[in-house]
Coordinates of N, CA and C in Angstrom, one line a residue:
M1 N -118.0 13.0 11.7 CA -116.5 12.4 11.1 C -115.8 13.5 11.6
E2 N -116.1 14.7 11.9 CA -114.9 16.2 12.2 C -114.7 16.0 13.5
E3 N -115.6 15.3 14.4 CA -115.2 15.4 15.9 C -114.1 13.7 15.9
E4 N -114.0 13.3 14.7 CA -113.3 11.8 15.0 C -111.9 12.3 14.9
K5 N -111.9 13.0 13.2 CA -110.8 13.9 13.1 C -109.9 14.7 14.2
R6 N -111.0 15.3 14.7 CA -110.0 16.4 15.6 C -109.3 15.4 16.8
K7 N -110.1 14.6 17.7 CA -109.7 13.6 18.3 C -108.0 12.9 17.9
Q8 N -107.9 12.5 16.6 CA -106.9 11.9 15.9 C -105.8 13.3 16.0
R9 N -106.1 14.0 15.4 CA -105.1 15.6 15.6 C -104.4 15.8 16.5
T10 N -105.6 15.8 18.1 CA -105.3 15.9 19.4 C -104.1 14.7 19.9
M11 N -104.4 13.9 19.2 CA -103.7 12.7 20.0 C -102.4 12.6 19.3
R12 N -102.5 13.4 17.8 CA -101.2 13.3 17.3 C -100.1 14.4 18.1
R13 N -100.8 15.1 18.3 CA -99.9 16.7 18.7 C -99.8 16.1 20.0
Y14 N -100.3 15.0 21.0 CA -99.7 14.7 22.5 C -98.7 13.7 21.8
V15 N -98.3 13.1 21.0 CA -97.9 12.2 20.5 C -96.0 12.8 20.4
Y16 N -96.4 14.0 19.5 CA -95.2 15.0 18.9 C -94.7 15.4 20.3
I17 N -95.7 16.5 21.9 CA -95.1 16.7 22.5 C -94.3 15.6 23.3
L18 N -94.9 14.4 23.6 CA -93.7 13.8 24.2 C -92.5 12.7 23.2
A19 N -92.6 13.0 22.2 CA -91.6 13.2 21.2 C -90.5 14.5 21.5
G20 N -90.7 15.7 21.5 CA -90.7 16.7 21.9 C -89.5 16.4 23.5
A21 N -90.1 15.8 24.3 CA -89.6 15.7 25.6 C -88.4 14.6 25.7
Y22 N -88.9 13.5 24.8 CA -87.6 12.5 24.6 C -86.4 13.3 24.3
I23 N -86.7 13.9 23.4 CA -85.6 14.4 22.6 C -84.9 15.8 23.2
I24 N -85.3 16.1 24.4 CA -84.6 16.8 25.4 C -83.8 15.5 26.7
Y25 N -85.1 14.6 26.6 CA -84.0 13.8 28.0 C -82.8 12.8 27.2
Q26 N -82.6 13.1 26.0 CA -81.6 12.4 25.3 C -80.6 14.1 25.2
A27 N -80.6 14.8 25.1 CA -79.6 16.2 25.6 C -79.3 16.0 26.6
V28 N -80.2 15.9 27.4 CA -79.9 16.1 28.8 C -78.3 14.6 28.8
S29 N -79.3 13.7 28.9 CA -78.4 12.2 29.2 C -77.0 12.9 28.2
M30 N -77.2 13.1 27.2 CA -75.8 13.7 26.2 C -74.3 14.5 26.7
G31 N -75.6 15.3 27.8 CA -74.7 16.4 28.9 C -73.8 15.7 29.9
M32 N -75.0 15.0 30.8 CA -74.6 14.0 32.1 C -73.3 13.6 31.6
D33 N -73.1 12.7 30.2 CA -72.5 11.7 30.1 C -71.2 12.2 30.0
L34 N -71.2 13.7 29.2 CA -70.2 14.5 29.1 C -69.4 15.0 30.5
R35 N -70.4 15.4 31.7 CA -70.2 15.5 33.0 C -69.1 14.3 33.7
D36 N -70.0 13.1 33.1 CA -69.3 11.8 34.0 C -67.9 11.6 33.4
G37 N -67.4 12.3 32.5 CA -66.3 12.0 31.8 C -66.0 10.5 30.6
V38 N -66.9 10.8 29.8 CA -67.2 9.9 28.9 C -66.3 10.0 27.9
V39 N -65.1 9.5 27.6 CA -64.4 9.8 26.6 C -65.0 9.7 25.3
S40 N -64.5 11.1 24.5 CA -65.0 11.3 23.3 C -63.6 12.0 22.6
D41 N -63.8 12.3 21.3 CA -62.9 12.5 20.7 C -63.0 14.6 20.3
H42 N -64.1 14.5 20.2 CA -64.8 16.0 20.0 C -65.7 16.4 21.2
P43 N -65.7 16.4 22.5 CA -66.7 16.6 23.3 C -67.4 18.4 23.1
M44 N -66.4 19.0 22.5 CA -66.9 20.3 22.1 C -68.3 20.0 21.0
L45 N -67.8 19.3 20.3 CA -69.5 18.9 19.1 C -70.4 18.1 19.7
I46 N -70.3 17.7 20.9 CA -71.1 16.4 21.3 C -71.7 17.8 22.1
A47 N -71.2 18.9 22.3 CA -72.0 19.8 23.6 C -72.8 20.4 22.8
G48 N -72.4 20.7 21.7 CA -72.7 21.8 20.5 C -74.2 21.0 20.3
A49 N -74.1 19.3 20.1 CA -75.3 19.1 19.6 C -76.3 18.0 20.5
A50 N -76.2 18.5 21.9 CA -77.0 18.5 22.7 C -77.2 19.9 22.8
V51 N -77.3 20.6 23.1 CA -77.4 22.2 22.9 C -78.5 22.3 21.4
V52 N -78.5 21.7 20.5 CA -79.2 21.5 19.4 C -80.3 20.8 19.6
L53 N -80.1 20.0 20.4 CA -81.2 18.5 20.4 C -81.9 19.2 21.3
A54 N -81.5 19.7 22.3 CA -82.4 20.5 23.5 C -83.7 21.4 22.8
A55 N -83.0 22.3 22.2 CA -83.7 23.3 21.4 C -85.0 22.7 20.7
A56 N -84.2 22.1 19.6 CA -85.1 21.4 18.9 C -86.6 20.7 19.6
G57 N -85.9 19.9 20.9 CA -87.3 19.2 21.5 C -88.3 20.2 22.0
L58 N -87.5 21.3 22.7 CA -87.8 22.6 23.3 C -89.2 22.9 22.3
A59 N -88.5 23.3 21.0 CA -89.7 24.3 20.0 C -90.7 22.9 19.5
I60 N -90.5 21.9 19.7 CA -91.5 21.3 19.2 C -92.6 20.8 20.0
M61 N -92.1 20.8 21.7 CA -93.2 20.9 22.5 C -94.1 22.3 22.6
I62 N -93.4 22.9 22.4 CA -93.9 24.4 22.8 C -94.9 24.6 21.4
W63 N -94.4 24.5 20.2 CA -95.2 24.3 19.0 C -96.3 23.5 19.5
Q64 N -96.4 22.5 19.4 CA -97.7 21.7 19.5 C -98.7 22.0 20.8
V65 N -97.9 22.0 21.7 CA -98.5 22.9 23.1 C -99.8 24.1 22.8
K66 N -99.0 24.7 21.8 CA -99.6 26.5 21.2 C -101.2 25.5 20.5
K67 N -100.6 24.6 19.7 CA -101.6 23.8 18.6 C -102.8 23.5 18.7
V68 N -102.1 22.6 20.3 CA -103.7 21.7 21.1 C -104.2 22.9 21.9
L69 N -103.7 24.0 22.5 CA -104.7 25.3 23.1 C -105.4 25.8 22.1
A70 N -105.1 26.1 21.1 CA -105.7 26.7 20.2 C -106.7 26.0 19.7
E71 N -106.6 24.6 19.2 CA -107.7 24.2 19.1 C -108.6 23.9 20.1
Q72 N -108.5 24.0 21.0 CA -109.4 24.0 22.6 C -109.9 24.7 22.5
R73 N -109.9 26.1 22.2 CA -110.2 27.4 22.2 C -111.2 27.6 20.4
E74 N -110.7 27.0 20.2 CA -111.6 26.6 18.6 C -112.9 25.7 19.1
A75 N -112.7 24.8 19.8 CA -113.6 23.5 20.2 C -114.6 24.5 20.9
E76 N -114.5 24.9 22.0 CA -115.0 26.1 23.0 C -115.7 26.9 22.4
T77 N -115.4 27.9 20.9 CA -116.0 28.8 20.4 C -117.2 27.8 19.8
E78 N -117.1 26.8 19.0 CA -118.0 26.3 18.3 C -118.9 25.8 19.1
E79 N -118.6 25.0 20.2 CA -120.0 24.8 21.2 C -120.2 25.8 22.2
A80 N -120.2 26.8 22.1 CA -120.8 27.8 22.6 C -121.8 28.4 21.5
E81 N -121.3 28.4 20.1 CA -122.3 28.9 19.2 C -123.3 28.0 19.5
E82 N -123.2 26.7 19.6 CA -124.4 25.6 19.1 C -125.3 26.1 20.0

């Protein structure tokens, strides 16, 4: 049962990593739209939002990758003890 929970947790973390990548993609897309001259009332607000989104997506990805690596080390340690 523990192994099943570990697999589910790992898969959930991979989904979060993909979500972080998608958030970064959306932020880059917003920035490229501004660069290409999309008409907006507040371009600085959109640029700021794009930066915040990119930072949030990157933070999500880094946090989840750290967790995945820590869980892999933990699993290797448990296997070595057996």
